[in-house]
Amino acid sequence: MYTAHPDRYADMPYRRTGRSGLKLPALSLGLWHNFGPDRPVETQRAILRRAFDLGVTHFDLANNYGPPPGAAESAFGAALKDDFARYRDELVISTKAGYLMWPGPYGEWGSRKYLLGSLDQSLKRMGLDYVDIFYSHRPDPDTPLEETMGALHSAVQQGKALYVGVSNYSAEQTREAARILADLGTPLLIHQPRYSMLDRRPEDEGLLDALDELQVGSIVYSPLEQGLLTGRYLDGIPEDSRAASDSPFLNSDAVTEDLVARLRALDELAKSRGQTLAQLALAWVLRGGRVTSALVGASSARQIEDSVAAIRNLEFDTEELARIDAIVKP
C-alpha cells in the first residue's frame, strides 16, 4: 500500500487563490495526455505518487481527457481508490466540461443539461461525491452566460463542487461571468488560460489585469508550450516528438529555424540560472506571484521531479526579463 512521504509539504510553496481561502501548490499536475489505456498503469501511478510526495496536491482533469475521452478520470479514480483514498482531504481535484463528450445536441458546450450531466458522469468515473473545482471549459456562443454560470452555481448548491472556475474565457467574458456568479452567491474562484513565454495573450488581451481587478485566481495550462519550451527541440524535431506526429496541438510547421534559434537562446539563459529550459519557462509564468499555479503534464516520475525543481528559483531580475522579451519578441 502506498504511503505518502512524511515531508511532502516541506518545500512546495502554496499560493492563495484569489480572495478565497483555498491555496494551490505553485505547480499542479494536469492529466491531459498521459492517463488512459494506452499508458502502463504503473507508470501512471508512479507519476501521481511522486507528484504528491513532492507536495503537488492539485490534480486537474476534464471530462474529455484521455484518450479516449473519460479515460483520464477513470484512471485517476482507480488510483484514488487504491492509493489516495485516505488522503482525499489533502487533495484538490478539479474537472471541466465544455468539449464534445457524447453524440447529439446535449453532448458539448455550456447548457445546463450538458454541464450537470457531464459532472455526474465525471463523479461516477472518479468514484467521488464531489470535486473541489468544477470549470466551464469554454464559453458557449449560443447559450446565455446566465445559464452556464447558473449550472456552475447549482453544482455548488448540490454539494457536487466546492468551487467553480472558467477556462478559455476572454477578459470581458470573465468579468461578466464573475458578476453573474457573485449575484448568485457563488464566487468565481479561478480562471484557467493558456499562457507561456511564447504565448502572451493573457497579458496582451488584458485577462491578467481583469483577474487582478476581480481578485480571481489563475492556473495556466501549456506553460511549456506543448513541449517546445523543453530541451526536446533544441536540435530540431525528434522523430518521437509531438511535432513529428503532426498533432493538432503542435505540428512540424511550427518548429522553424528561427524558433529553434530562440529556444537555444532561452536555453543558454536557463543554464546561467542553473535551470533547464523547462524550469525557466515554469519559473517565468510563476514570477511575481501573479499566477496562482502552473499546470504541468508528465509521462514519467522523473519529469514531474524536473518540473518541481523549478520552484527553487522563481525570481528574475530586470535584465533577465528584458533578455527573455528580446529573445521571444525581437
Tab-separated table of C-alpha atoms in Angstrom:
chain	number	residue	atom	x	y	z
A	1	MET	CA	0.000	0.000	0.000
A	2	TYR	CA	1.233	3.480	-0.907
A	3	THR	CA	2.196	5.730	1.999
A	4	ALA	CA	2.836	9.399	1.218
A	5	HIS	CA	6.202	10.923	2.067
A	6	PRO	CA	6.111	12.496	5.537
A	7	ASP	CA	7.927	15.634	4.325
A	8	ARG	CA	5.677	16.252	1.316
A	9	TYR	CA	4.833	19.785	2.451
A	10	ALA	CA	8.391	20.854	3.272
A	11	ASP	CA	9.367	22.616	0.045
A	12	MET	CA	6.376	23.316	-2.196
A	13	PRO	CA	5.030	26.889	-1.945
A	14	TYR	CA	1.241	27.214	-1.737
A	15	ARG	CA	-0.482	30.319	-3.058
A	16	ARG	CA	-3.855	31.714	-2.085
A	17	THR	CA	-6.355	31.515	-4.943
A	18	GLY	CA	-7.752	34.994	-5.493
A	19	ARG	CA	-9.552	36.186	-2.381
A	20	SER	CA	-10.654	32.680	-1.358
A	21	GLY	CA	-9.368	30.538	1.475
A	22	LEU	CA	-8.082	27.889	-0.937
A	23	LYS	CA	-4.348	27.573	-1.523
A	24	LEU	CA	-2.911	25.764	-4.534
A	25	PRO	CA	0.611	24.413	-4.993
A	26	ALA	CA	2.767	26.529	-7.292
A	27	LEU	CA	2.835	23.508	-9.609
A	28	SER	CA	-0.213	21.337	-10.275
A	29	LEU	CA	-0.427	18.100	-12.245
A	30	GLY	CA	-2.605	18.005	-15.351
A	31	LEU	CA	-3.841	14.606	-16.511
A	32	TRP	CA	-4.445	15.552	-20.133
A	33	HIS	CA	-2.402	13.272	-22.400
A	34	ASN	CA	-0.725	10.620	-20.277
A	35	PHE	CA	-3.543	8.909	-18.408
A	36	GLY	CA	-5.518	6.284	-20.269
A	37	PRO	CA	-5.445	2.676	-21.513
A	38	ASP	CA	-2.528	3.289	-23.887
A	39	ARG	CA	-0.162	4.009	-20.955
A	40	PRO	CA	1.112	1.469	-18.404
A	41	VAL	CA	-0.916	1.660	-15.205
A	42	GLU	CA	2.193	1.501	-13.041
A	43	THR	CA	3.708	4.472	-14.878
A	44	GLN	CA	0.551	6.484	-14.266
A	45	ARG	CA	0.508	5.518	-10.585
A	46	ALA	CA	4.217	6.336	-10.213
A	47	ILE	CA	3.626	9.851	-11.606
A	48	LEU	CA	0.722	10.515	-9.222
A	49	ARG	CA	2.582	9.160	-6.199
A	50	ARG	CA	5.760	11.089	-6.929
A	51	ALA	CA	3.812	14.297	-7.517
A	52	PHE	CA	2.036	14.017	-4.169
A	53	ASP	CA	5.277	13.109	-2.393
A	54	LEU	CA	6.718	16.381	-3.745
A	55	GLY	CA	3.817	18.478	-2.444
A	56	VAL	CA	1.700	18.580	-5.603
A	57	THR	CA	-1.740	18.399	-4.022
A	58	HIS	CA	-3.782	19.514	-7.025
A	59	PHE	CA	-4.760	17.113	-9.810
A	60	ASP	CA	-6.516	18.718	-12.782
A	61	LEU	CA	-8.771	16.756	-15.136
A	62	ALA	CA	-11.577	17.274	-17.643
A	63	ASN	CA	-14.361	15.047	-18.914
A	64	ASN	CA	-12.659	14.655	-22.313
A	65	TYR	CA	-9.112	13.924	-21.105
A	66	GLY	CA	-7.594	10.636	-22.209
A	67	PRO	CA	-7.528	9.402	-24.872
A	68	PRO	CA	-10.236	8.244	-25.205
A	69	PRO	CA	-12.451	10.854	-23.545
A	70	GLY	CA	-13.201	9.929	-19.950
A	71	ALA	CA	-10.185	7.641	-19.661
A	72	ALA	CA	-8.125	10.008	-17.525
A	73	GLU	CA	-10.918	10.360	-14.965
A	74	SER	CA	-11.381	6.574	-14.868
A	75	ALA	CA	-7.640	6.007	-14.424
A	76	PHE	CA	-7.454	8.649	-11.731
A	77	GLY	CA	-10.475	7.177	-9.970
A	78	ALA	CA	-8.759	3.791	-9.775
A	79	ALA	CA	-5.587	5.377	-8.399
A	80	LEU	CA	-7.599	7.414	-5.927
A	81	LYS	CA	-9.302	4.294	-4.621
A	82	ASP	CA	-6.094	2.252	-4.331
A	83	ASP	CA	-3.546	4.886	-3.266
A	84	PHE	CA	-5.112	8.185	-2.236
A	85	ALA	CA	-8.487	7.489	-0.601
A	86	ARG	CA	-7.161	8.246	2.878
A	87	TYR	CA	-5.579	11.470	1.581
A	88	ARG	CA	-8.738	12.826	-0.078
A	89	ASP	CA	-8.950	15.834	2.208
A	90	GLU	CA	-5.357	16.752	1.348
A	91	LEU	CA	-6.138	16.819	-2.378
A	92	VAL	CA	-7.664	19.410	-4.676
A	93	ILE	CA	-9.340	17.607	-7.567
A	94	SER	CA	-10.761	19.570	-10.472
A	95	THR	CA	-12.627	18.667	-13.627
A	96	LYS	CA	-14.142	20.550	-16.547
A	97	ALA	CA	-16.910	20.275	-19.110
A	98	GLY	CA	-17.345	22.077	-22.405
A	99	TYR	CA	-15.905	19.975	-25.221
A	100	LEU	CA	-17.544	17.085	-27.085
A	101	MET	CA	-18.265	14.047	-24.928
A	102	TRP	CA	-21.249	12.248	-26.485
A	103	PRO	CA	-23.354	12.469	-29.687
A	104	GLY	CA	-26.283	14.766	-30.168
A	105	PRO	CA	-27.130	18.337	-29.227
A	106	TYR	CA	-26.541	17.887	-25.478
A	107	GLY	CA	-23.010	16.478	-25.596
A	108	GLU	CA	-20.884	19.652	-25.504
A	109	TRP	CA	-20.752	23.424	-24.909
A	110	GLY	CA	-22.425	25.164	-21.982
A	111	SER	CA	-26.058	24.263	-21.465
A	112	ARG	CA	-27.308	23.413	-18.009
A	113	LYS	CA	-28.264	19.932	-19.224
A	114	TYR	CA	-24.800	19.186	-20.574
A	115	LEU	CA	-22.753	20.660	-17.718
A	116	LEU	CA	-24.618	18.996	-14.873
A	117	GLY	CA	-24.977	15.721	-16.759
A	118	SER	CA	-21.269	15.730	-17.508
A	119	LEU	CA	-20.385	16.459	-13.886
A	120	ASP	CA	-22.449	13.474	-12.742
A	121	GLN	CA	-20.569	11.268	-15.220
A	122	SER	CA	-17.200	12.644	-14.063
A	123	LEU	CA	-18.008	11.968	-10.419
A	124	LYS	CA	-19.036	8.410	-11.275
A	125	ARG	CA	-15.832	7.759	-13.240
A	126	MET	CA	-13.676	9.040	-10.381
A	127	GLY	CA	-15.724	7.452	-7.616
A	128	LEU	CA	-16.215	10.821	-5.900
A	129	ASP	CA	-19.098	12.541	-4.163
A	130	TYR	CA	-17.739	15.962	-5.126
A	131	VAL	CA	-14.883	17.719	-6.893
A	132	ASP	CA	-13.087	20.660	-5.392
A	133	ILE	CA	-13.295	22.791	-8.570
A	134	PHE	CA	-15.701	22.453	-11.497
A	135	TYR	CA	-14.992	24.503	-14.631
A	136	SER	CA	-16.842	25.655	-17.681
A	137	HIS	CA	-14.133	24.571	-20.133
A	138	ARG	CA	-15.016	27.072	-22.858
A	139	PRO	CA	-17.611	29.790	-23.449
A	140	ASP	CA	-20.669	28.776	-25.443
A	141	PRO	CA	-21.598	31.318	-28.151
A	142	ASP	CA	-25.209	30.073	-28.298
A	143	THR	CA	-26.110	29.606	-24.628
A	144	PRO	CA	-26.772	32.607	-22.363
A	145	LEU	CA	-23.926	33.062	-19.924
A	146	GLU	CA	-26.540	33.252	-17.154
A	147	GLU	CA	-27.480	29.632	-17.887
A	148	THR	CA	-23.883	28.386	-17.919
A	149	MET	CA	-22.985	30.190	-14.700
A	150	GLY	CA	-26.287	29.104	-13.168
A	151	ALA	CA	-25.299	25.494	-13.799
A	152	LEU	CA	-21.965	26.034	-12.033
A	153	HIS	CA	-23.832	27.619	-9.113
A	154	SER	CA	-26.173	24.628	-8.992
A	155	ALA	CA	-23.204	22.235	-8.819
A	156	VAL	CA	-22.091	24.016	-5.658
A	157	GLN	CA	-25.605	24.166	-4.220
A	158	GLN	CA	-26.000	20.427	-4.831
A	159	GLY	CA	-22.748	19.670	-2.999
A	160	LYS	CA	-21.080	18.291	-6.124
A	161	ALA	CA	-18.403	21.020	-6.290
A	162	LEU	CA	-16.820	23.228	-3.645
A	163	TYR	CA	-15.674	25.976	-6.045
A	164	VAL	CA	-16.194	26.927	-9.673
A	165	GLY	CA	-13.999	28.289	-12.440
A	166	VAL	CA	-13.842	29.095	-16.132
A	167	SER	CA	-11.298	28.281	-18.811
A	168	ASN	CA	-10.566	29.898	-22.180
A	169	TYR	CA	-12.843	32.870	-21.453
A	170	SER	CA	-11.853	36.364	-22.622
A	171	ALA	CA	-11.331	39.207	-20.164
A	172	GLU	CA	-14.789	40.613	-20.959
A	173	GLN	CA	-16.479	37.217	-20.651
A	174	THR	CA	-14.673	36.596	-17.363
A	175	ARG	CA	-15.862	39.887	-15.915
A	176	GLU	CA	-19.451	39.085	-16.869
A	177	ALA	CA	-19.181	35.516	-15.541
A	178	ALA	CA	-17.838	36.840	-12.230
A	179	ARG	CA	-20.691	39.355	-11.984
A	180	ILE	CA	-23.363	36.722	-12.616
A	181	LEU	CA	-21.834	34.294	-10.136
A	182	ALA	CA	-21.490	36.999	-7.489
A	183	ASP	CA	-25.172	37.825	-7.862
A	184	LEU	CA	-25.993	34.141	-7.383
A	185	GLY	CA	-23.787	33.931	-4.285
A	186	THR	CA	-21.113	31.588	-5.687
A	187	PRO	CA	-17.845	33.470	-6.262
A	188	LEU	CA	-15.727	32.806	-9.346
A	189	LEU	CA	-12.659	31.145	-7.861
A	190	ILE	CA	-10.260	30.722	-10.760
A	191	HIS	CA	-9.572	31.043	-14.470
A	192	GLN	CA	-7.531	28.524	-16.477
A	193	PRO	CA	-5.975	30.204	-19.536
A	194	ARG	CA	-3.188	29.158	-21.866
A	195	TYR	CA	-0.048	31.164	-21.035
A	196	SER	CA	3.680	30.819	-21.621
A	197	MET	CA	6.755	32.784	-22.626
A	198	LEU	CA	5.727	32.115	-26.223
A	199	ASP	CA	2.010	32.829	-25.758
A	200	ARG	CA	1.407	36.179	-24.064
A	201	ARG	CA	-2.286	36.584	-24.888
A	202	PRO	CA	-3.440	36.728	-21.238
A	203	GLU	CA	-1.126	39.727	-20.846
A	204	ASP	CA	-1.740	41.321	-24.221
A	205	GLU	CA	-5.536	40.957	-24.145
A	206	GLY	CA	-5.977	42.183	-20.576
A	207	LEU	CA	-7.035	38.908	-18.975
A	208	LEU	CA	-4.438	39.007	-16.199
A	209	ASP	CA	-5.439	42.598	-15.443
A	210	ALA	CA	-9.086	41.541	-15.219
A	211	LEU	CA	-8.233	38.703	-12.838
A	212	ASP	CA	-6.262	41.097	-10.646
A	213	GLU	CA	-9.206	43.505	-10.545
A	214	LEU	CA	-11.708	40.739	-9.792
A	215	GLN	CA	-9.426	39.049	-7.249
A	216	VAL	CA	-9.809	35.779	-9.126
A	217	GLY	CA	-7.039	33.189	-9.151
A	218	SER	CA	-5.325	31.779	-12.226
A	219	ILE	CA	-3.891	28.409	-13.131
A	220	VAL	CA	-2.171	28.383	-16.506
A	221	TYR	CA	-2.021	25.485	-18.936
A	222	SER	CA	0.622	24.786	-21.600
A	223	PRO	CA	3.330	26.794	-19.765
A	224	LEU	CA	5.829	24.614	-21.671
A	225	GLU	CA	4.034	25.336	-24.965
A	226	GLN	CA	3.302	21.709	-25.861
A	227	GLY	CA	6.909	20.736	-25.163
A	228	LEU	CA	8.578	23.472	-27.209
A	229	LEU	CA	9.906	25.057	-24.012
A	230	THR	CA	11.820	21.950	-23.034
A	231	GLY	CA	15.096	20.606	-24.330
A	232	ARG	CA	13.406	18.373	-26.896
A	233	TYR	CA	13.521	20.777	-29.853
A	234	LEU	CA	16.924	22.417	-29.422
A	235	ASP	CA	18.279	20.403	-32.353
A	236	GLY	CA	15.130	20.306	-34.469
A	237	ILE	CA	12.231	17.852	-34.392
A	238	PRO	CA	12.851	14.445	-32.759
A	239	GLU	CA	11.212	11.517	-34.535
A	240	ASP	CA	9.162	10.538	-31.462
A	241	SER	CA	8.025	14.074	-30.604
A	242	ARG	CA	4.545	15.578	-30.696
A	243	ALA	CA	5.536	17.876	-33.566
A	244	ALA	CA	6.707	14.910	-35.645
A	245	SER	CA	3.281	13.314	-35.335
A	246	ASP	CA	1.560	16.436	-36.718
A	247	SER	CA	-0.580	16.647	-33.614
A	248	PRO	CA	-3.464	19.151	-33.825
A	249	PHE	CA	-1.830	20.885	-30.842
A	250	LEU	CA	1.682	21.130	-32.326
A	251	ASN	CA	2.779	20.384	-35.882
A	252	SER	CA	6.122	20.350	-37.634
A	253	ASP	CA	5.425	23.625	-39.457
A	254	ALA	CA	5.601	25.459	-36.136
A	255	VAL	CA	9.174	24.350	-35.431
A	256	THR	CA	11.006	26.773	-37.717
A	257	GLU	CA	14.732	27.512	-37.789
A	258	ASP	CA	14.003	30.894	-36.240
A	259	LEU	CA	12.072	29.291	-33.378
A	260	VAL	CA	14.825	26.751	-32.722
A	261	ALA	CA	17.362	29.597	-32.558
A	262	ARG	CA	15.193	31.378	-29.982
A	263	LEU	CA	14.790	28.202	-27.951
A	264	ARG	CA	18.562	27.786	-27.893
A	265	ALA	CA	18.994	31.366	-26.685
A	266	LEU	CA	16.454	30.752	-23.908
A	267	ASP	CA	18.256	27.538	-23.008
A	268	GLU	CA	21.517	29.459	-22.576
A	269	LEU	CA	19.770	31.881	-20.244
A	270	ALA	CA	18.315	28.958	-18.302
A	271	LYS	CA	21.777	27.459	-17.868
A	272	SER	CA	23.076	30.757	-16.496
A	273	ARG	CA	20.365	30.496	-13.815
A	274	GLY	CA	21.194	26.856	-13.048
A	275	GLN	CA	17.945	25.678	-14.614
A	276	THR	CA	16.731	23.595	-17.517
A	277	LEU	CA	14.731	25.351	-20.226
A	278	ALA	CA	11.539	23.800	-18.838
A	279	GLN	CA	12.334	25.064	-15.340
A	280	LEU	CA	12.986	28.541	-16.721
A	281	ALA	CA	9.632	28.508	-18.512
A	282	LEU	CA	7.760	27.423	-15.398
A	283	ALA	CA	9.547	29.952	-13.218
A	284	TRP	CA	8.696	32.699	-15.721
A	285	VAL	CA	4.922	32.126	-15.571
A	286	LEU	CA	5.096	31.938	-11.769
A	287	ARG	CA	7.229	35.063	-11.386
A	288	GLY	CA	5.937	37.745	-9.071
A	289	GLY	CA	3.035	35.683	-7.752
A	290	ARG	CA	0.524	36.938	-10.302
A	291	VAL	CA	-0.250	33.391	-11.461
A	292	THR	CA	-1.529	31.106	-8.708
A	293	SER	CA	-0.341	27.796	-10.168
A	294	ALA	CA	1.155	26.340	-13.336
A	295	LEU	CA	-0.198	23.090	-14.776
A	296	VAL	CA	2.362	20.564	-15.938
A	297	GLY	CA	1.933	17.189	-17.557
A	298	ALA	CA	4.309	14.280	-17.100
A	299	SER	CA	4.983	10.991	-18.852
A	300	SER	CA	7.291	9.766	-16.081
A	301	ALA	CA	8.047	10.387	-12.422
A	302	ARG	CA	11.363	11.894	-13.495
A	303	GLN	CA	9.562	14.581	-15.498
A	304	ILE	CA	7.499	15.687	-12.524
A	305	GLU	CA	10.683	15.867	-10.453
A	306	ASP	CA	12.309	18.105	-13.061
A	307	SER	CA	9.281	20.397	-13.161
A	308	VAL	CA	9.001	20.697	-9.388
A	309	ALA	CA	12.686	21.663	-9.210
A	310	ALA	CA	11.702	24.955	-10.868
A	311	ILE	CA	10.414	26.215	-7.516
A	312	ARG	CA	13.995	26.553	-6.268
A	313	ASN	CA	14.424	29.758	-8.277
A	314	LEU	CA	11.315	31.770	-9.132
A	315	GLU	CA	12.982	35.172	-9.016
A	316	PHE	CA	14.073	37.188	-12.071
A	317	ASP	CA	15.984	40.431	-12.230
A	318	THR	CA	15.033	43.123	-14.723
A	319	GLU	CA	17.920	42.238	-17.024
A	320	GLU	CA	16.825	38.594	-17.276
A	321	LEU	CA	13.237	39.580	-18.041
A	322	ALA	CA	14.433	42.020	-20.692
A	323	ARG	CA	16.603	39.311	-22.260
A	324	ILE	CA	13.652	36.930	-22.416
A	325	ASP	CA	11.477	39.571	-24.073
A	326	ALA	CA	14.246	40.388	-26.559
A	327	ILE	CA	14.548	36.708	-27.488
A	328	VAL	CA	10.843	35.974	-27.700
A	329	LYS	CA	9.640	39.316	-29.073
A	330	PRO	CA	12.572	40.758	-31.088
